[in-house]
CSV table of C-alpha atoms in Angstrom, one decimal:
chain,number,residue,atom,x,y,z
B,147,MET,CA,24.2,121.1,-0.1
B,148,ILE,CA,21.1,122.4,1.7
B,149,VAL,CA,18.0,120.7,0.3
B,150,HIS,CA,15.0,122.2,2.0
B,151,LYS,CA,11.9,121.3,-0.1
B,152,ALA,CA,10.9,118.3,-2.1
B,153,ALA,CA,7.7,117.4,-4.1
B,154,ILE,CA,7.2,113.7,-4.0
B,155,SER,CA,5.8,111.2,-6.4
B,156,THR,CA,6.1,107.4,-6.3
B,157,ARG,CA,6.6,104.7,-8.9
B,158,ARG,CA,6.7,101.0,-8.3
B,159,ASP,CA,9.6,99.0,-9.7
B,160,MET,CA,7.7,95.8,-10.5
B,161,CYS,CA,10.7,93.4,-10.7
B,162,GLN,CA,12.2,94.4,-7.4
B,163,GLN,CA,8.8,94.9,-5.7
B,164,GLN,CA,9.9,98.1,-4.1
B,165,VAL,CA,8.8,101.7,-4.4
B,166,LEU,CA,11.2,104.3,-5.8
B,167,HIS,CA,10.4,107.8,-4.6
B,168,SER,CA,11.0,110.5,-7.2
B,169,ALA,CA,11.4,114.1,-6.1
B,170,TRP,CA,12.1,117.5,-7.3
B,171,MET,CA,14.8,118.9,-5.0
B,172,ARG,CA,15.7,122.5,-4.5
B,173,SER,CA,19.2,123.6,-3.3
B,174,SER,CA,19.6,127.0,-1.7
B,175,ASN,CA,23.2,126.9,-2.9
B,176,ALA,CA,22.5,126.2,-6.6
B,177,LYS,CA,21.0,129.2,-8.4
B,178,LYS,CA,19.8,129.8,-11.9
B,179,ALA,CA,20.8,132.8,-13.9
B,180,ASP,CA,17.6,134.7,-12.8
B,181,GLY,CA,18.6,134.1,-9.1
B,182,GLY,CA,15.9,131.6,-8.5
B,183,PRO,CA,16.5,128.1,-7.1
B,184,ARG,CA,17.8,125.3,-9.3
B,185,TRP,CA,15.7,122.2,-9.3
B,186,HIS,CA,16.9,118.6,-9.7
B,187,VAL,CA,15.3,115.3,-10.0
B,188,GLY,CA,16.2,112.3,-7.9
B,189,ARG,CA,15.2,108.8,-6.9
B,190,PHE,CA,15.6,107.6,-3.4
B,191,SER,CA,16.5,104.6,-1.1
B,192,ALA,CA,19.9,104.3,1.1
B,193,SER,CA,22.4,106.3,3.1
B,194,ASN,CA,25.6,108.4,3.3
B,195,ALA,CA,25.8,112.2,3.4
B,196,MET,CA,25.6,114.1,0.1
B,197,PRO,CA,28.8,116.2,-0.5
B,198,PRO,CA,28.0,119.9,-0.2
B,199,SER,CA,30.1,120.6,-3.3
B,200,ASP,CA,27.6,118.7,-5.4
B,201,GLY,CA,24.8,121.1,-4.5
B,202,ASP,CA,27.1,124.1,-5.1
B,203,LYS,CA,27.8,122.8,-8.6
B,204,GLY,CA,24.2,122.0,-9.4
B,205,ILE,CA,25.0,118.5,-10.6
B,206,VAL,CA,22.6,116.4,-8.6
B,207,ASP,CA,21.1,113.6,-10.7
B,208,HIS,CA,20.0,110.4,-9.0
B,209,VAL,CA,20.5,110.2,-5.2
B,210,TYR,CA,19.0,107.7,-2.8
B,211,VAL,CA,17.3,108.5,0.5
B,212,GLN,CA,16.8,106.1,3.4
B,213,ASP,CA,13.7,107.5,5.0
B,214,TRP,CA,11.2,110.1,3.8
B,215,GLY,CA,9.0,110.0,7.0
B,216,GLN,CA,5.3,110.7,6.5
B,217,GLU,CA,5.5,111.8,2.9
B,218,ASP,CA,1.9,111.0,2.1
B,219,GLU,CA,0.7,113.5,4.7
B,220,LYS,CA,2.6,116.6,3.4
B,221,PRO,CA,4.1,116.7,-0.1
B,222,ASP,CA,6.1,119.8,0.8
B,223,PHE,CA,8.4,119.3,3.8
B,224,ASP,CA,11.7,120.1,5.4
B,225,ALA,CA,14.4,117.8,4.0
B,226,GLY,CA,17.5,119.5,5.3
B,227,ASP,CA,18.8,116.3,6.8
B,228,LEU,CA,18.3,114.2,3.7
B,229,LYS,CA,20.8,111.3,3.6
B,230,ALA,CA,22.0,110.0,0.2
B,231,ARG,CA,24.1,107.2,-1.2
B,232,GLY,CA,27.2,108.6,-3.0
B,233,PRO,CA,28.8,109.3,-5.2
B,234,VAL,CA,26.1,111.5,-6.7
B,235,ARG,CA,26.1,111.0,-10.4
B,236,ARG,CA,26.1,114.0,-12.8
B,237,VAL,CA,23.2,114.8,-15.0
B,238,LEU,CA,23.5,113.5,-18.5
B,239,ASP,CA,23.1,115.8,-21.4
B,240,TYR,CA,19.8,115.2,-23.2
B,241,SER,CA,20.2,118.1,-25.6
B,242,THR,CA,20.7,117.6,-29.4
B,243,LYS,CA,22.1,121.1,-29.7
B,244,ASN,CA,25.6,119.7,-30.0
B,245,GLY,CA,25.0,118.8,-33.6
B,246,LEU,CA,24.2,115.1,-33.0
B,247,SER,CA,21.0,113.5,-34.4
B,248,PHE,CA,18.5,112.3,-31.9
B,249,PRO,CA,19.4,108.6,-32.5
B,250,GLU,CA,23.1,109.5,-31.9
B,251,THR,CA,22.2,111.2,-28.7
B,252,VAL,CA,20.2,108.1,-27.6
B,253,SER,CA,23.2,105.9,-28.4
B,254,ASN,CA,25.6,108.1,-26.5
B,255,PHE,CA,23.2,108.2,-23.5
B,256,LEU,CA,22.9,104.4,-23.3
B,257,ALA,CA,26.7,104.0,-23.7
B,258,GLU,CA,27.3,106.5,-20.9
B,259,SER,CA,24.6,105.0,-18.7
B,260,GLU,CA,26.4,101.6,-19.1
B,261,GLN,CA,29.7,103.2,-18.0
B,262,MET,CA,27.9,104.8,-15.0
B,263,ASN,CA,26.5,101.4,-13.9
B,264,ARG,CA,22.9,102.5,-14.3
B,265,PHE,CA,21.8,99.0,-15.1
B,266,GLU,CA,22.7,97.4,-11.8
B,267,ARG,CA,19.3,95.9,-11.2
B,268,SER,CA,19.4,93.6,-14.2
B,269,ARG,CA,22.9,92.5,-13.3
B,270,VAL,CA,21.8,91.6,-9.8
B,271,ALA,CA,18.7,89.8,-11.1
B,272,ARG,CA,20.7,87.5,-13.3
B,273,PRO,CA,24.4,87.3,-12.2
B,274,ASN,CA,25.2,83.9,-13.7
B,275,ILE,CA,23.7,84.3,-17.2
B,276,PRO,CA,25.9,82.2,-19.5
B,277,PRO,CA,27.6,83.6,-22.6
B,278,PHE,CA,25.6,83.4,-25.8
B,279,GLU,CA,27.9,80.8,-27.3
B,280,ARG,CA,26.9,78.3,-24.5
B,281,TRP,CA,23.1,78.7,-24.8
B,282,ALA,CA,21.4,75.3,-25.4
B,283,PHE,CA,18.6,76.7,-27.6
B,284,GLN,CA,16.2,73.9,-26.6
B,285,GLU,CA,12.8,74.2,-28.3
B,286,GLU,CA,10.8,74.5,-25.1
B,287,HIS,CA,13.1,77.4,-24.0
B,288,TYR,CA,12.8,79.0,-27.4
B,289,GLU,CA,9.0,78.8,-27.3
B,290,GLN,CA,8.9,80.3,-23.8
B,291,TYR,CA,11.0,83.2,-25.2
B,292,LEU,CA,8.5,83.7,-28.0
B,293,VAL,CA,5.6,83.6,-25.5
B,294,ASP,CA,7.3,86.3,-23.5
B,295,LEU,CA,8.0,88.4,-26.6
B,296,GLU,CA,4.4,88.1,-27.8
B,297,GLN,CA,3.1,89.3,-24.4
B,298,VAL,CA,5.3,92.4,-24.6
B,299,HIS,CA,4.8,93.2,-28.3
B,300,SER,CA,1.0,92.8,-28.2
B,301,THR,CA,0.8,95.0,-25.1
B,302,MET,CA,3.0,97.6,-26.7
B,303,ALA,CA,0.6,97.7,-29.8
B,304,GLU,CA,-2.4,98.1,-27.5
B,305,ALA,CA,-0.7,101.0,-25.7
B,306,VAL,CA,0.2,102.7,-28.9
B,307,GLN,CA,-3.4,102.6,-30.0
B,308,ARG,CA,-4.6,104.0,-26.7
B,309,ALA,CA,-2.1,106.8,-27.0
B,310,ARG,CA,-2.9,107.7,-30.6
B,311,HIS,CA,-6.7,107.7,-29.8
B,312,ALA,CA,-6.0,110.0,-26.8
B,313,ILE,CA,-4.0,112.3,-29.0
B,314,ARG,CA,-6.8,112.6,-31.6
B,315,SER,CA,-9.3,113.3,-28.8
B,316,VAL,CA,-7.3,115.8,-26.8
B,317,ILE,CA,-5.5,117.7,-29.6
B,318,ALA,CA,-7.8,119.7,-31.9
B,319,ASP,CA,-5.1,120.2,-34.6
B,320,ASN,CA,-3.4,116.8,-34.4
B,321,HIS,CA,-1.7,116.7,-37.7
B,322,ASN,CA,1.8,116.9,-36.1
B,323,ALA,CA,0.6,115.3,-32.9
B,324,GLU,CA,0.6,111.9,-34.8
B,325,GLU,CA,4.4,112.1,-34.6
B,326,TRP,CA,4.2,112.1,-30.8
B,327,VAL,CA,4.0,108.3,-30.8
B,328,ILE,CA,6.2,105.9,-32.9
B,329,ASP,CA,3.8,103.3,-34.4
B,330,PRO,CA,5.4,100.0,-35.2
B,331,VAL,CA,2.3,98.7,-37.0
B,332,GLY,CA,2.2,101.7,-39.3
B,333,LEU,CA,6.0,101.4,-39.9
B,334,GLY,CA,5.7,97.8,-40.8
B,335,ILE,CA,8.1,96.5,-38.1
B,336,TYR,CA,5.5,95.2,-35.6
B,337,ARG,CA,6.3,91.6,-34.6
B,338,GLY,CA,3.4,90.5,-32.6
B,339,ASP,CA,1.4,88.8,-35.4
B,340,CYS,CA,4.5,87.0,-36.7
B,341,ILE,CA,5.4,85.8,-33.2
B,342,ARG,CA,2.0,84.3,-32.8
B,343,LYS,CA,2.2,82.6,-36.2
B,344,ASP,CA,5.6,81.1,-35.2
B,345,ILE,CA,4.3,79.7,-31.9
B,346,LYS,CA,1.4,78.1,-33.8
B,347,GLN,CA,3.7,76.6,-36.4
B,348,LEU,CA,6.1,75.2,-33.8
B,349,ARG,CA,3.3,73.4,-32.0
B,350,ALA,CA,1.8,72.2,-35.3
B,351,THR,CA,5.0,70.7,-36.5
B,352,ARG,CA,6.2,69.1,-33.2
B,353,PRO,CA,6.8,65.3,-33.6
B,354,SER,CA,3.8,63.2,-32.6
B,355,GLY,CA,3.8,62.0,-29.1
B,356,ILE,CA,5.5,65.1,-27.7
B,357,PRO,CA,2.9,67.1,-25.8
B,358,ASP,CA,2.8,70.9,-26.1
B,359,PRO,CA,4.2,72.5,-23.0
B,360,GLU,CA,1.7,74.6,-21.1
B,361,LEU,CA,3.6,77.9,-21.3
B,362,GLN,CA,2.5,81.2,-19.7
B,363,PRO,CA,4.4,84.5,-19.9
B,364,SER,CA,7.2,84.7,-17.4
B,365,THR,CA,7.2,87.0,-14.4
B,366,CYS,CA,9.5,89.5,-16.0
B,367,ALA,CA,7.5,89.6,-19.3
B,368,THR,CA,4.3,90.0,-17.3
B,369,GLU,CA,5.8,92.8,-15.2
B,370,TYR,CA,7.2,94.6,-18.2
B,371,ALA,CA,3.8,94.3,-20.0
B,372,HIS,CA,2.2,95.8,-16.9
B,373,ILE,CA,4.5,98.9,-17.1
B,374,ILE,CA,3.7,99.4,-20.8
B,375,ARG,CA,0.0,98.9,-20.3
B,376,SER,CA,-0.1,101.3,-17.4
B,377,ILE,CA,1.4,104.1,-19.6
B,378,GLY,CA,-1.2,103.3,-22.3
B,379,ILE,CA,-4.1,103.5,-19.7
B,380,GLU,CA,-2.7,106.8,-18.4
B,381,CYS,CA,-2.8,108.2,-21.9
B,382,SER,CA,-6.4,107.2,-22.2
B,383,THR,CA,-7.4,109.1,-19.1
B,384,CYS,CA,-5.2,112.2,-19.7
B,385,SER,CA,-6.8,115.4,-20.9
B,386,LEU,CA,-3.9,117.9,-20.7
B,387,PRO,CA,-1.8,118.2,-23.9
B,388,ASP,CA,1.6,118.6,-22.1
B,389,ASP,CA,1.0,115.7,-19.8
B,390,LEU,CA,-0.2,113.5,-22.7
B,391,ARG,CA,2.9,114.3,-24.7
B,392,THR,CA,5.1,113.4,-21.7
B,393,LEU,CA,3.3,110.1,-21.4
B,394,ALA,CA,3.7,109.5,-25.1
B,395,SER,CA,7.4,110.2,-24.9
B,396,ARG,CA,7.8,107.6,-22.1
B,397,LEU,CA,5.9,105.1,-24.2
B,398,CYS,CA,8.2,105.8,-27.2
B,399,ALA,CA,11.2,104.9,-25.1
B,400,HIS,CA,9.8,101.4,-24.7
B,401,ILE,CA,8.7,101.2,-28.3
B,402,TYR,CA,12.2,102.0,-29.4
B,403,MET,CA,14.0,99.6,-27.1
B,404,ILE,CA,11.7,96.7,-27.8
B,405,SER,CA,12.0,97.3,-31.6
B,406,VAL,CA,15.8,97.7,-31.5
B,407,SER,CA,16.4,94.8,-29.3
B,408,GLN,CA,14.3,92.5,-31.5
B,409,ILE,CA,16.3,93.6,-34.6
B,410,ALA,CA,19.6,93.2,-32.9
B,411,ILE,CA,19.7,90.3,-30.3
B,412,GLY,CA,16.4,88.9,-31.7
B,413,ASN,CA,17.8,88.4,-35.2
B,414,ARG,CA,21.0,86.8,-33.7
B,415,ILE,CA,18.8,84.4,-31.8
B,416,GLY,CA,16.8,83.7,-34.9
B,417,SER,CA,19.9,82.9,-37.0
B,418,VAL,CA,20.9,80.2,-34.5
B,419,CYS,CA,17.4,78.7,-34.1
B,420,VAL,CA,17.0,78.5,-37.9
B,421,GLU,CA,19.7,75.8,-37.7
B,422,LYS,CA,19.0,74.2,-34.3
B,423,ILE,CA,15.2,74.1,-34.4
B,424,ASP,CA,14.7,74.0,-38.2
B,425,LEU,CA,12.6,77.2,-38.2
B,426,VAL,CA,12.5,77.6,-42.0
B,427,GLN,CA,11.6,74.0,-42.7
B,428,ARG,CA,8.8,74.2,-40.1
B,429,ASP,CA,7.6,77.6,-41.5
B,430,ALA,CA,8.3,79.2,-38.1
B,431,ALA,CA,10.7,82.0,-39.0
B,432,HIS,CA,8.2,84.7,-39.7
B,433,THR,CA,9.4,86.8,-36.7
B,434,TYR,CA,12.7,87.4,-38.4
B,435,LEU,CA,11.8,87.3,-42.1
B,436,ASP,CA,8.4,89.0,-42.6
B,437,TYR,CA,8.7,92.7,-42.5
B,438,SER,CA,6.3,94.9,-44.6
B,439,CYS,CA,8.5,98.0,-44.5
B,440,GLU,CA,10.2,99.1,-47.7
B,441,HIS,CA,13.6,99.7,-46.1
B,442,PRO,CA,15.6,97.6,-43.6
B,443,PRO,CA,13.9,97.6,-40.2
B,444,GLN,CA,16.9,99.1,-38.4
B,445,LYS,CA,16.8,102.1,-40.7
B,446,VAL,CA,13.0,102.4,-40.3
B,447,ILE,CA,13.1,102.5,-36.5
B,448,ARG,CA,16.1,104.9,-36.5
B,449,ASP,CA,14.4,107.3,-38.9
B,450,ALA,CA,11.2,107.1,-36.8
B,451,LEU,CA,13.2,107.9,-33.7
B,452,ASN,CA,14.9,110.8,-35.4
B,453,THR,CA,11.5,112.3,-36.5
B,454,PHE,CA,10.1,111.8,-33.0
B,455,GLY,CA,13.2,113.5,-31.4
B,456,GLN,CA,13.2,116.4,-33.8
B,457,THR,CA,9.7,117.4,-32.6
B,458,LEU,CA,10.1,116.6,-28.9
B,459,PRO,CA,10.5,119.7,-26.8
B,460,GLU,CA,13.6,119.8,-24.7
B,461,PRO,CA,11.8,119.8,-21.3
B,462,MET,CA,10.1,116.5,-22.2
B,463,LYS,CA,13.3,114.7,-23.3
B,464,GLU,CA,14.1,114.0,-19.6
B,465,ALA,CA,11.0,111.9,-19.3
B,466,PHE,CA,12.0,109.9,-22.5
B,467,PHE,CA,15.6,109.3,-21.3
B,468,ASP,CA,14.5,108.3,-17.7
B,469,GLU,CA,12.1,105.8,-19.2
B,470,LEU,CA,14.7,104.6,-21.6
B,471,LEU,CA,16.8,103.3,-18.7
B,472,ILE,CA,13.7,101.3,-17.5
B,473,ALA,CA,13.0,100.0,-21.0
B,474,THR,CA,16.7,98.9,-21.5
B,475,GLU,CA,16.7,96.9,-18.3
B,476,HIS,CA,13.4,95.2,-18.9
B,477,THR,CA,14.0,94.3,-22.6
B,478,SER,CA,17.4,92.8,-21.5
B,479,LEU,CA,15.5,90.4,-19.2
B,480,LEU,CA,13.3,89.0,-21.9
B,481,ILE,CA,16.0,86.7,-23.1
B,482,ASP,CA,16.4,85.0,-19.7
B,483,SER,CA,14.1,82.1,-20.6
B,484,LEU,CA,16.3,81.2,-23.5
B,485,ALA,CA,19.7,82.0,-22.0
B,486,ARG,CA,20.3,78.5,-20.5
B,487,GLU,CA,23.0,76.0,-20.8
B,488,SER,CA,22.1,72.4,-21.7
């Protein structure tokens, strides 16, 4: 493969504290139907030569480059000697033209991403996490878990409000534009208020003589909140409709994964803590019981995702699916404070 030009942008991975360089790459061997160059997106960091056959087939997805040189000085440069870590993974199909609904496409994407080992960072970060059956579910650990959840859920709600306000400001006819962002508060599935209520109740019903632990959001929760907050701030300062919709689609990836993970693993955690920490008796189970939506929350978020996906232009789906990988890894780390053996 002959890659001779790249336009560079950077994004910091907060948990690993390293910069991932994203680039649009052009291969002189991979042509579109109109004869023009085919462009591919990649993220970069290691070595090994890229097989020429991958460029010929036009299947470059995420590759990793060891050294960009002085990329900040010239965004367009000769990258013919680009070195990449192999094997190069094929591009996943983001299209819903195969007859699947958007939620089905998302489920297939996540399953295929798991098979392709796209969640390596979270596995490296916590290689010895015990099985769920061996978790101790100590009250202090559970409260830390709630503190982390509250940080992420409240930041998500703030980012949604920023995005919706920006859409109303930028789009003159914003009737359909309201569908650009999934709104957990409007759907009746937002958990932030309930989480705060449960934290307050746990502390109010703790046996006398046991001091309240001075808990702050964990590093991973703070870093994840920073990612979400940054997208919301970008929405606030964005004045171009297409760019704003791309940002909104990225935000929706986090909204979906946070909501789904809370309904799935969160409710499983809640069912155990109801027994081990007496949540119902202490009036501290609002996170799992108090939903204002008419239908089951899993149906509500699935229907909202389907509506969002039906109106999302194909070129912007790549931003959603790229962000979905980030959201999946970060939401999976939120249970770490609770996933401890006694």
